[in-house]
Amino acid sequence: MLYLNLLHRPAEHPSQREAFAWQQQLAHTLGLKVTLLVDYRSLDDAATVAALQHDAATFGDELGLWFMNLPPVDDDTADADGRQEPFLWLYTAAEKRRIIAQVLARFETVFGFQPASVGAYHLDAESLCILTELAPTVQIAVAGCFEEGVRVFHGCNHSWYLFTEGMPWAPWYPAITNSLRPAADETDALGIVAVPHLSRDLALSYEGRNDFFATHPANVQRAMANAGAENPYMFNLVDQQRLQADFNDGFAYTHVFVGPAWIAGDPSVQDADAVTRQLYADFLRYFVELRSQGEAIDMHMDEFAAWFREHIPIGKPQVALAKELLYGAEKHYFWYLDSACRVLVDPTQGGAIGDLRPYAAQVAAHTGADADTLWYGSYPYLIQSQHRTGNSHHYADGARTTLRLTRHDETIDLAHVRVRVAAVTRDAGATIVRLTPATAHFSDGVAVTVETTYRFAGQGRIAIERRLLAGDTVMAEEYVKACYGVTEYPEDLRGVVLQVEGAQPGELVYAYRSRTLRTAAASAVTALIPPIEARLRLHAETPRQEGTATEGYLFSPYFTLTLTTPLHVGEMLRTWLTIEKA
Amino acid sequence: MVDDRKSVILRCPVCFARENDVVLLRDGDDFYCVKCSFTGSETRVRELYADQQKKYRWRQRRLTLDEQRAL
């Protein structure tokens, strides 16, 4: 079942009022439930308020708050023209409190109640804590944009300072210390439900701009992925979300949130208004078609919050199998997240981990002028193969995992063998992802076939199983190259501690000196990353012939952990990758 | 060319190929980009847009849920 939240926001300019009315009429004619998130400035506009009150009274539209067009900051530091900061998440804690209080008061004065639903492109934990303190009615928030950050910053001419990478792609329970991290339990939870702003393409928003490939037709128009009024990708994307019900006990979610500007003569939209309106009408009609087939349910945001609380427990893993739907690459990606980690498996690179976020480290963060992170709300990564090189293409490889097969002095990297997701199974204890077999061809004609299975066991424990199906004995090297960061630029790794456990245990403190710790009979290799209080560990159930932990250098700022041992045909090696709070 | 709107912003097709939105400026009948060295007419801009769209091989292909399951 697909759960739909359809959100509209009112016209910010009188010239857009007709467009807003058209959007509303369209949704009402189709009988779709609408949540209206209203910005502060609109609360002062009598005509807008009257229209909103009419739609709430006549059609039952839910009224909530959208934190844009904020009141001026009333403090001594503001200059004569007031602060220009457009978004709540970039103010200081004290300013956030003043703004939120003022906006809530105005909302209550206008509508006579406090909202259950709120939103912004990003609502950090600090803002949400203030919001829920001042308005205990708040049940649900639009809190971030899945994988929005580096790519959109570049794409918007380096002028869009919204960094919320590393968050869940679907509704979650935000943690009290970091709204983009799913809470571990009730005590860790902020007490509300969070939803992403729009539902993003689970393949293309990892590879490129998330604001090109999302459940807003204007995003797809921005990418020029429509052909006038023909836009099958829009429906394909909804079905990509629907597909996730197969792996999440029947639950799938889509978030649609549009303002009126894009259908009101916005000069940045390449298509005519008539075409754009047709795109939106067709888009909404698809949800009605799905609803009539019993495949979708539209809910107000507050309704959805109640449903989510009743049916989805805190800590329940989310998984997604993404299939690329626009370039025709027939690629697969597999996403997994729980309260300990978020992991992306990239079968096109042999099943490498392409993105790893250590939620278990519980990195506390909020944004704002008084925050250490300033605008970087993104949850830090240990691996991000798009931003941090991944497989080697120029100088050297970067953050990634792989399996390297060596035979007669010839090594083949499994990242060069394309596979796909063969099966996803879930039970109470684990999520199991089996990939199609990868065949590596050695220069002497011998083909070695390896099947990889990931077993996500919760608590930050991931079993990587490599089964040698056919070929010849190889030396199998489980390989993890990582770092930490929030953008595409490297962070300071000095102070990272590398350890090897085995016949020759050792430890070094990272100083960019290219040193390698090496042990025979290796049981584990570990990296401790103090700046984000995370520990990344690769360990074997039975000792491996060799284990290494390698320090990088300034031109290759990573650390590498390996466990190597012979693998014979018919055997399976299970290696545990664990992510813990240090 | 697109419709009867009073103005339409064109993005630089070269920068768009790098997934960067840069608005073209007008000089007479031609347009130019301040971030790269592209110059050209609206016709040329739209030709290059069409070239860009070729990367989306499935732009006009509907993939139903069942087809995605099989993909």
XYZ file of C-alpha atoms in Angstrom:
653
model
C 0.000 0.000 0.000
C 1.256 3.452 -0.922
C 0.632 6.139 1.695
C 0.417 9.590 0.129
C 0.851 12.952 1.790
C -0.197 15.681 -0.637
C 0.862 19.156 0.473
C 0.177 22.545 -1.042
C 1.453 25.882 0.070
C -0.274 29.173 -0.739
C 0.743 31.851 -3.183
C 3.606 34.022 -2.059
C 2.605 36.742 -4.504
C -0.836 37.957 -5.632
C 0.040 36.992 -9.219
C 0.105 33.340 -8.128
C -3.288 33.280 -6.418
C -5.110 31.939 -9.430
C -2.533 29.160 -9.742
C -2.931 28.212 -6.089
C -6.706 28.179 -6.460
C -6.335 25.964 -9.541
C -4.133 23.496 -7.666
C -6.574 23.380 -4.806
C -9.544 22.924 -7.087
C -7.764 20.130 -8.913
C -7.036 18.234 -5.703
C -10.530 18.789 -4.339
C -12.178 17.740 -7.581
C -10.159 14.550 -7.429
C -11.142 14.066 -3.808
C -7.559 14.039 -2.581
C -6.761 15.008 0.984
C -4.587 18.113 1.128
C -2.376 19.416 3.896
C -1.767 23.138 3.563
C 1.508 24.313 5.046
C 1.273 28.062 5.469
C 4.206 30.446 5.741
C 4.302 33.359 8.177
C 3.864 36.085 5.580
C 0.741 34.432 4.219
C -0.769 34.511 7.695
C -0.838 38.296 7.369
C -2.627 38.241 4.037
C -6.383 38.464 4.525
C -7.288 37.073 1.104
C -4.976 34.085 1.535
C -6.225 33.375 5.045
C -9.833 33.547 3.850
C -9.097 31.087 1.037
C -7.331 28.696 3.416
C -10.131 28.865 5.954
C -12.662 28.219 3.199
C -10.803 25.145 1.977
C -10.335 23.839 5.494
C -14.033 24.306 6.281
C -15.363 23.061 2.946
C -12.968 20.283 2.027
C -11.389 19.427 5.352
C -7.891 20.474 4.316
C -5.428 20.250 7.171
C -3.721 23.523 8.128
C -0.100 23.495 9.256
C 2.997 25.674 9.250
C 5.742 26.070 6.668
C 8.810 27.808 8.038
C 9.561 30.244 5.253
C 9.021 33.981 4.842
C 9.839 34.316 8.510
C 9.277 37.331 10.750
C 12.239 39.656 11.180
C 14.590 38.781 13.990
C 13.952 41.153 16.853
C 17.298 41.599 18.520
C 20.067 44.132 18.935
C 22.360 42.494 16.416
C 20.022 42.917 13.468
C 20.914 45.815 11.267
C 18.429 48.404 10.104
C 17.177 46.217 7.281
C 16.910 43.085 9.404
C 18.657 39.795 8.839
C 18.451 38.329 5.362
C 18.670 34.688 6.474
C 15.761 33.003 4.669
C 15.569 29.737 6.560
C 14.904 28.839 10.173
C 17.619 26.197 10.410
C 20.360 28.804 9.911
C 19.473 31.027 12.861
C 20.963 30.780 16.346
C 19.149 28.867 19.067
C 17.850 32.037 20.659
C 16.685 33.371 17.313
C 15.019 30.084 16.431
C 13.079 30.252 19.677
C 11.923 33.816 19.067
C 10.941 33.101 15.473
C 9.114 29.873 16.285
C 7.229 31.512 19.143
C 6.186 34.408 16.948
C 5.105 32.186 14.061
C 3.155 29.853 16.348
C 1.447 32.772 18.047
C 0.427 34.249 14.715
C -0.849 30.892 13.475
C -2.957 30.442 16.606
C -4.322 33.971 16.391
C -5.355 33.444 12.780
C -6.718 29.917 12.952
C -7.559 29.490 16.613
C -5.457 26.403 17.250
C -1.871 25.204 17.160
C -0.678 23.026 14.275
C -0.066 19.285 14.251
C 1.984 19.436 11.059
C 4.965 21.638 10.310
C 7.756 21.685 7.823
C 10.823 23.213 6.268
C 13.403 21.952 3.815
C 15.324 21.146 6.965
C 14.163 21.196 10.565
C 17.125 20.444 12.777
C 16.808 18.794 16.184
C 17.196 22.100 17.973
C 14.302 23.640 16.057
C 12.123 20.568 16.543
C 12.793 20.504 20.283
C 11.744 24.150 20.554
C 8.721 23.518 18.357
C 7.460 20.563 20.324
C 8.072 22.415 23.590
C 6.123 25.500 22.486
C 3.503 23.572 20.527
C 2.941 20.109 22.026
C 0.303 19.654 19.337
C 3.038 19.074 16.727
C 2.979 15.441 15.627
C 4.824 15.425 12.341
C 7.378 17.497 10.478
C 8.838 17.741 7.021
C 12.414 17.652 8.272
C 14.899 17.202 5.439
C 15.645 16.450 1.802
C 17.067 13.002 1.093
C 20.603 13.312 -0.319
C 20.394 17.049 -0.797
C 23.766 18.659 -0.363
C 26.895 18.717 -2.458
C 25.189 18.039 -5.805
C 22.491 20.655 -5.392
C 25.007 23.146 -4.013
C 26.974 22.738 -7.245
C 23.872 22.642 -9.396
C 22.437 25.841 -8.011
C 25.567 27.721 -8.927
C 27.064 27.123 -5.463
C 24.372 29.183 -3.831
C 21.923 26.760 -2.170
C 23.126 26.097 1.362
C 21.020 23.100 2.286
C 22.981 20.042 3.370
C 20.858 17.135 4.584
C 22.629 14.128 3.112
C 22.757 10.870 5.025
C 19.136 10.879 6.203
C 16.312 8.371 5.709
C 14.472 8.361 2.392
C 11.099 7.542 3.955
C 9.301 8.506 7.195
C 11.244 8.028 10.414
C 11.333 8.874 14.104
C 13.869 11.690 14.451
C 16.423 11.466 17.242
C 16.506 14.138 19.905
C 20.150 15.032 19.201
C 20.015 14.892 15.420
C 16.774 15.087 13.481
C 18.246 13.333 10.448
C 19.142 10.230 12.450
C 16.459 7.632 13.180
C 16.014 7.263 16.925
C 17.261 4.126 18.637
C 14.434 3.954 21.177
C 11.779 6.035 22.914
C 14.283 7.850 25.127
C 16.362 8.776 22.093
C 13.340 9.931 20.093
C 12.136 13.486 19.670
C 8.546 12.346 20.059
C 7.216 13.121 16.600
C 7.261 11.574 13.133
C 9.456 13.062 10.414
C 8.925 12.804 6.679
C 11.241 13.771 3.856
C 10.534 16.760 1.655
C 9.415 14.991 -1.538
C 10.267 11.397 -2.360
C 13.501 11.240 -4.297
C 14.632 8.806 -6.922
C 16.521 6.196 -4.933
C 19.003 5.629 -7.746
C 19.479 9.004 -9.399
C 19.514 11.169 -6.286
C 22.583 9.217 -5.195
C 24.247 9.689 -8.555
C 23.152 13.254 -9.219
C 20.923 16.122 -8.190
C 18.030 15.118 -5.969
C 16.114 18.185 -7.157
C 16.024 16.766 -10.675
C 14.507 13.441 -9.750
C 11.713 13.746 -7.200
C 7.947 13.532 -6.826
C 7.332 17.078 -7.986
C 6.792 17.476 -11.719
C 8.759 20.725 -11.693
C 11.810 18.806 -10.533
C 11.546 16.500 -13.507
C 11.023 19.494 -15.794
C 14.145 21.066 -14.320
C 16.018 17.918 -15.340
C 14.376 18.097 -18.794
C 13.338 14.498 -18.262
C 9.818 15.089 -19.551
C 8.837 15.359 -23.202
C 6.328 18.179 -23.008
C 3.137 16.834 -21.488
C 4.479 13.300 -21.765
C 6.218 12.387 -18.561
C 6.212 8.649 -17.951
C 9.213 8.955 -15.627
C 6.948 10.762 -13.143
C 4.752 7.689 -12.868
C 7.732 5.354 -12.959
C 9.101 7.217 -9.955
C 5.862 6.762 -8.016
C 6.024 3.081 -8.849
C 9.630 2.974 -7.675
C 8.271 4.081 -4.301
C 5.416 1.562 -4.517
C 7.913 -1.219 -5.168
C 9.296 -0.727 -1.669
C 6.111 -2.177 -0.188
C 7.415 -5.561 -1.362
C 10.291 -5.273 1.120
C 8.706 -3.304 3.980
C 5.735 -5.385 5.092
C 3.463 -3.750 2.563
C 4.375 -0.160 3.427
C 5.397 2.424 0.857
C 5.283 6.208 1.066
C 5.241 9.183 -1.258
C 5.469 12.832 -0.386
C 4.192 15.446 -2.842
C 4.595 19.126 -1.954
C 4.101 21.929 -4.432
C 3.672 25.676 -4.362
C 1.945 27.597 -7.144
C 4.902 29.464 -8.707
C 5.838 26.751 -11.208
C 2.410 26.861 -12.878
C 2.103 30.635 -12.712
C 4.418 31.706 -15.486
C 7.672 30.913 -13.712
C 10.227 31.831 -16.377
C 12.647 29.138 -15.210
C 10.227 26.368 -16.214
C 10.933 25.373 -19.795
C 7.406 24.250 -20.613
C 4.311 26.362 -21.146
C 1.933 26.780 -18.207
C -0.696 24.698 -19.970
C 1.777 21.821 -20.312
C 2.896 22.197 -16.715
C -0.672 22.146 -15.433
C -1.368 19.086 -17.529
C 1.636 17.375 -15.943
C 0.352 18.086 -12.452
C -3.198 17.047 -13.243
C -2.011 13.761 -14.763
C 0.278 13.212 -11.787
C -2.499 13.612 -9.226
C -4.904 11.539 -11.308
C -2.466 8.651 -11.062
C -2.833 8.626 -7.292
C -6.617 8.632 -7.671
C -6.317 5.691 -10.070
C -4.159 3.833 -7.558
C -6.575 4.665 -4.772
C -9.507 3.341 -6.779
C -7.584 0.102 -7.235
C -6.977 -0.165 -3.508
C -3.259 0.437 -4.018
C -2.925 3.870 -2.396
C -4.313 5.843 0.539
C -4.146 9.615 0.757
C -3.887 11.050 4.244
C -3.436 14.389 5.882
C -0.067 14.651 7.540
C -1.492 14.426 11.057
C -3.479 11.333 10.067
C -0.355 9.765 8.673
C 1.564 10.524 11.865
C -1.029 8.615 13.871
C -0.997 5.714 11.412
C 2.795 5.555 11.429
C 2.973 5.526 15.222
C 0.434 2.752 15.410
C 2.004 0.518 12.788
C 5.738 1.208 12.598
C 7.775 0.690 15.779
C 10.847 2.771 16.567
C 13.971 1.023 15.327
C 12.311 -0.992 12.593
C 14.722 -1.279 9.654
C 13.770 0.290 6.331
C 14.988 -1.183 3.080
C 14.715 -0.102 -0.530
C 15.573 -1.743 -3.799
C 16.094 0.999 -6.345
C 16.107 0.293 -10.042
C 17.307 2.965 -12.432
C 14.382 4.118 -14.562
C 15.450 7.003 -16.775
C 18.840 6.374 -18.364
C 17.919 2.787 -19.102
C 20.995 1.440 -17.327
C 19.004 -1.336 -15.651
C 21.101 -0.709 -12.562
C 20.142 -1.816 -9.101
C 20.938 -0.141 -5.808
C 20.023 -1.530 -2.410
C 19.474 0.692 0.626
C 19.232 -0.438 4.235
C 18.843 1.612 7.362
C 18.098 1.143 11.012
C 18.996 3.155 14.061
C 22.641 1.970 13.899
C 23.577 2.580 10.283
C 22.502 3.478 6.768
C 24.095 1.428 4.004
C 23.990 1.576 0.214
C 25.005 -1.547 -1.712
C 26.046 -0.860 -5.299
C 25.733 -4.052 -7.355
C 27.071 -2.294 -10.447
C 30.398 -2.281 -8.606
C 30.267 -5.915 -7.670
C 28.162 -5.270 -4.590
C 30.455 -2.686 -3.030
C 29.213 -0.522 -0.193
C 28.948 2.902 -1.790
C 27.612 4.850 1.167
C 27.829 4.168 4.889
C 26.480 6.372 7.672
C 27.296 5.382 11.267
C 24.048 6.229 13.060
C 25.313 4.143 16.005
C 27.815 6.920 16.705
C 24.823 9.175 17.420
C 26.581 12.263 16.108
C 24.798 15.205 17.674
C 24.242 18.094 15.334
C 22.090 21.056 14.622
C 22.630 23.889 12.220
C 22.807 27.637 12.643
C 25.071 30.607 13.063
C 25.986 29.493 16.594
C 26.533 25.813 15.719
C 29.910 24.189 15.079
C 28.508 22.683 11.912
C 27.056 26.027 10.670
C 24.993 24.958 7.609
C 26.176 21.303 7.394
C 23.256 19.301 8.677
C 24.295 16.188 6.742
C 24.893 13.115 8.863
C 28.602 12.222 8.474
C 29.638 9.343 6.262
C 32.363 6.752 6.615
C 32.004 5.839 2.963
C 30.593 8.013 0.175
C 31.878 6.699 -3.120
C 30.375 9.468 -5.244
C 31.931 12.326 -3.294
C 35.074 10.500 -2.226
C 36.289 8.724 -5.349
C 35.102 5.173 -4.760
C 36.633 2.894 -7.349
C 39.856 4.145 -8.896
C 39.379 6.277 -12.005
C 42.229 8.766 -11.884
C 44.937 8.655 -9.254
C 43.866 6.106 -6.658
C 40.700 4.643 -5.247
C 38.829 6.209 -2.343
C 36.083 5.366 0.074
C 34.494 2.042 -0.843
C 34.460 -1.645 -0.072
C 35.232 -4.542 -2.360
C 36.504 -8.112 -2.568
C 39.832 -8.614 -4.309
C 40.582 -12.033 -5.769
C 44.222 -12.990 -6.301
C 45.445 -16.022 -8.171
C 48.965 -16.603 -9.553
C 49.955 -12.974 -8.871
C 46.966 -11.657 -10.795
C 44.357 -9.676 -8.851
C 40.824 -8.951 -9.981
C 38.745 -6.369 -8.149
C 35.106 -7.396 -7.873
C 34.155 -3.730 -8.303
C 34.773 -4.275 -12.019
C 32.119 -6.961 -12.298
C 28.499 -5.861 -12.613
C 25.895 -7.821 -10.695
C 22.324 -7.220 -9.582
C 20.180 -7.870 -6.556
C 18.921 -11.442 -6.834
C 16.759 -11.626 -3.715
C 15.799 -9.647 -0.643
C 14.402 -11.489 2.350
C 13.539 -10.223 5.792
C 12.783 -11.903 9.057
C 12.608 -10.756 12.654
C 16.359 -10.908 13.053
C 17.862 -9.764 9.795
C 17.525 -8.393 6.306
C 19.278 -10.608 3.799
C 20.313 -9.429 0.355
C 21.697 -11.939 -2.101
C 23.398 -10.666 -5.226
C 23.650 -12.448 -8.548
C 26.938 -14.357 -8.955
C 29.956 -12.335 -10.100
C 32.349 -14.033 -12.486
C 35.941 -12.830 -12.615
C 37.919 -13.873 -15.701
C 41.644 -14.428 -15.141
C 44.108 -14.029 -17.993
C 44.828 -17.778 -18.169
C 41.184 -18.427 -19.019
C 40.039 -19.556 -15.571
C 36.734 -18.021 -14.508
C 36.056 -17.682 -10.803
C 32.471 -17.173 -9.712
C 31.619 -15.614 -6.354
C 28.204 -15.046 -4.851
C 27.861 -12.254 -2.297
C 25.210 -12.089 0.397
C 24.747 -9.269 2.880
C 23.093 -10.062 6.168
C 22.045 -6.896 8.041
C 21.638 -8.162 11.590
C 20.898 -4.880 13.371
C 22.946 -3.187 16.108
C 25.386 -2.061 13.406
C 26.369 -5.633 12.498
C 26.612 -6.567 8.831
C 27.730 -10.010 7.720
C 29.346 -10.091 4.290
C 29.300 -13.638 2.921
C 31.378 -14.634 -0.095
C 30.676 -18.070 -1.516
C 33.029 -19.428 -4.182
C 30.691 -21.217 -6.546
C 33.094 -22.248 -9.298
C 36.589 -21.819 -10.653
C 39.741 -22.247 -8.654
C 41.163 -21.450 -5.235
C 41.850 -17.738 -4.787
C 43.199 -15.487 -2.106
C 40.139 -13.520 -1.065
C 40.800 -10.074 0.376
C 37.883 -8.346 2.076
C 38.678 -4.672 1.608
C 37.262 -1.577 3.300
C 38.607 1.868 2.505
C 37.012 4.670 4.456
C 37.373 8.106 5.999
C 34.795 10.473 7.412
C 33.180 13.622 6.121
C 30.037 15.504 5.229
C 30.983 17.037 1.876
C 33.166 16.019 -1.053
C 36.247 17.530 0.580
C 38.469 15.562 2.967
C 38.404 16.076 6.716
C 41.381 15.872 9.074
C 42.128 12.219 9.830
C 44.901 12.904 12.347
C 44.051 11.127 15.551
C 42.229 8.249 13.899
C 43.456 5.040 15.539
C 44.084 1.917 13.449
C 44.408 -1.488 15.063
C 45.059 -5.063 14.005
C 44.293 -8.106 16.148
C 46.011 -11.455 15.548
C 49.431 -13.026 15.951
C 51.135 -9.593 15.739
C 48.682 -7.110 17.256
C 49.411 -3.473 16.627
C 48.092 0.058 16.762
C 48.953 3.375 15.158
C 47.643 6.898 15.326
C 46.934 8.406 11.925
C 49.488 10.989 10.814
C 49.358 10.763 6.979
C 52.570 8.638 6.885
C 51.507 5.690 4.696
C 52.232 3.102 7.382
C 50.759 -0.388 7.373
C 50.063 -2.624 10.358
C 50.145 -6.269 9.382
C 49.362 -9.423 11.307
C 49.125 -13.103 10.600
C 46.183 -15.122 11.957
C 44.127 -11.962 11.889
C 40.873 -11.879 13.800
C 39.986 -8.218 13.372
C 41.098 -4.910 11.903
C 39.655 -1.699 13.278
C 39.509 2.040 12.796
C 38.517 4.325 15.636
C 37.423 7.752 14.374
C 37.329 10.166 17.358
C 35.873 13.249 15.607
C 32.598 11.413 15.026
C 32.984 8.916 17.891
C 32.666 5.944 15.560
C 34.398 2.600 15.388
C 34.503 0.637 12.141
C 35.582 -2.947 12.494
C 36.115 -5.828 10.115
C 36.336 -9.147 11.883
C 36.338 -12.832 11.055
C 34.670 -15.736 12.793
C 37.799 -17.813 12.164
C 41.252 -16.179 11.848
C 42.315 -15.056 8.382
C 45.784 -15.641 6.986
C 46.552 -11.937 7.086
C 45.028 -8.701 8.268
C 46.179 -5.172 7.538
C 45.331 -1.656 8.575
C 46.855 0.969 6.328
C 47.233 4.657 6.949
C 46.844 6.961 3.980
C 48.661 10.150 3.075
C 47.587 13.648 2.131
C 47.118 12.788 -1.544
C 45.068 9.738 -0.560
C 43.370 10.682 2.709
C 41.749 7.402 3.712
C 42.443 4.359 5.857
C 42.184 0.809 4.571
C 41.261 -2.348 6.473
C 41.736 -5.791 4.934
C 41.335 -9.444 5.880
C 42.806 -12.004 3.471
C 42.670 -15.774 3.327
C 42.444 -18.616 0.787
C 38.950 -19.396 -0.480
C 38.277 -22.769 -2.078
C 35.483 -23.787 -4.417
C 32.372 -24.637 -2.421
C 33.480 -22.666 0.634
C 31.927 -19.563 2.121
C 33.722 -16.791 3.997
C 31.713 -14.710 6.425
C 33.231 -11.412 7.514
C 31.515 -9.040 9.902
C 31.541 -5.318 9.330
C 30.452 -3.583 12.504
C 29.668 0.044 13.196
C 29.721 1.130 16.824
C 29.848 4.209 18.969
C 33.431 4.688 20.121
C 9.082 30.066 -28.963
C 7.864 27.971 -26.058
C 4.550 29.628 -25.338
C 2.933 32.983 -24.877
C 4.645 33.789 -21.611
C 6.327 37.178 -21.483
C 9.726 35.761 -20.652
C 11.439 32.416 -20.549
C 14.768 31.882 -18.890
C 17.200 29.739 -20.802
C 19.848 27.820 -18.935
C 23.295 27.405 -20.405
C 23.279 24.022 -22.178
C 26.970 23.448 -21.501
C 26.626 24.094 -17.780
C 23.383 22.092 -17.749
C 25.385 19.149 -19.070
C 27.386 19.454 -15.837
C 24.101 19.586 -13.873
C 24.668 23.244 -13.101
C 21.898 25.778 -13.618
C 23.357 28.962 -15.064
C 21.023 31.486 -16.631
C 22.040 32.714 -20.085
C 22.246 36.433 -20.713
C 21.029 37.992 -23.913
C 23.026 40.049 -26.389
C 20.822 40.969 -29.317
C 19.516 37.786 -30.898
C 22.098 35.593 -29.195
C 22.681 34.357 -25.688
C 25.895 33.962 -23.750
C 27.021 32.329 -20.532
C 29.095 34.094 -17.902
C 30.307 30.855 -16.310
C 31.585 29.187 -19.453
C 32.303 30.202 -23.044
C 29.012 29.184 -24.600
C 27.309 31.627 -26.971
C 24.484 30.896 -29.374
C 20.987 31.546 -30.564
C 17.850 30.209 -28.885
C 17.643 27.651 -31.681
C 21.170 26.471 -30.888
C 20.389 26.351 -27.172
C 17.370 24.171 -27.798
C 19.316 21.886 -30.123
C 21.805 21.315 -27.339
C 18.991 20.715 -24.849
C 17.691 18.035 -27.189
C 21.162 16.494 -27.330
C 21.257 16.444 -23.540
C 17.942 14.680 -23.374
C 19.318 11.790 -25.432
C 21.022 10.525 -22.273
C 17.584 9.691 -20.908
C 17.037 6.634 -23.103
C 13.849 5.749 -21.224
C 12.460 9.279 -21.110
C 9.356 8.188 -22.952
C 9.105 4.689 -21.537
C 6.522 3.761 -18.949
C 7.705 1.107 -16.524
C 4.818 -0.234 -14.495
C 5.212 -1.704 -11.049
C 5.221 -5.221 -12.435
C 7.763 -4.257 -15.074
C 9.946 -2.741 -12.371
C 9.666 -5.910 -10.338
C 10.997 -7.825 -13.327
C 13.720 -5.300 -14.115
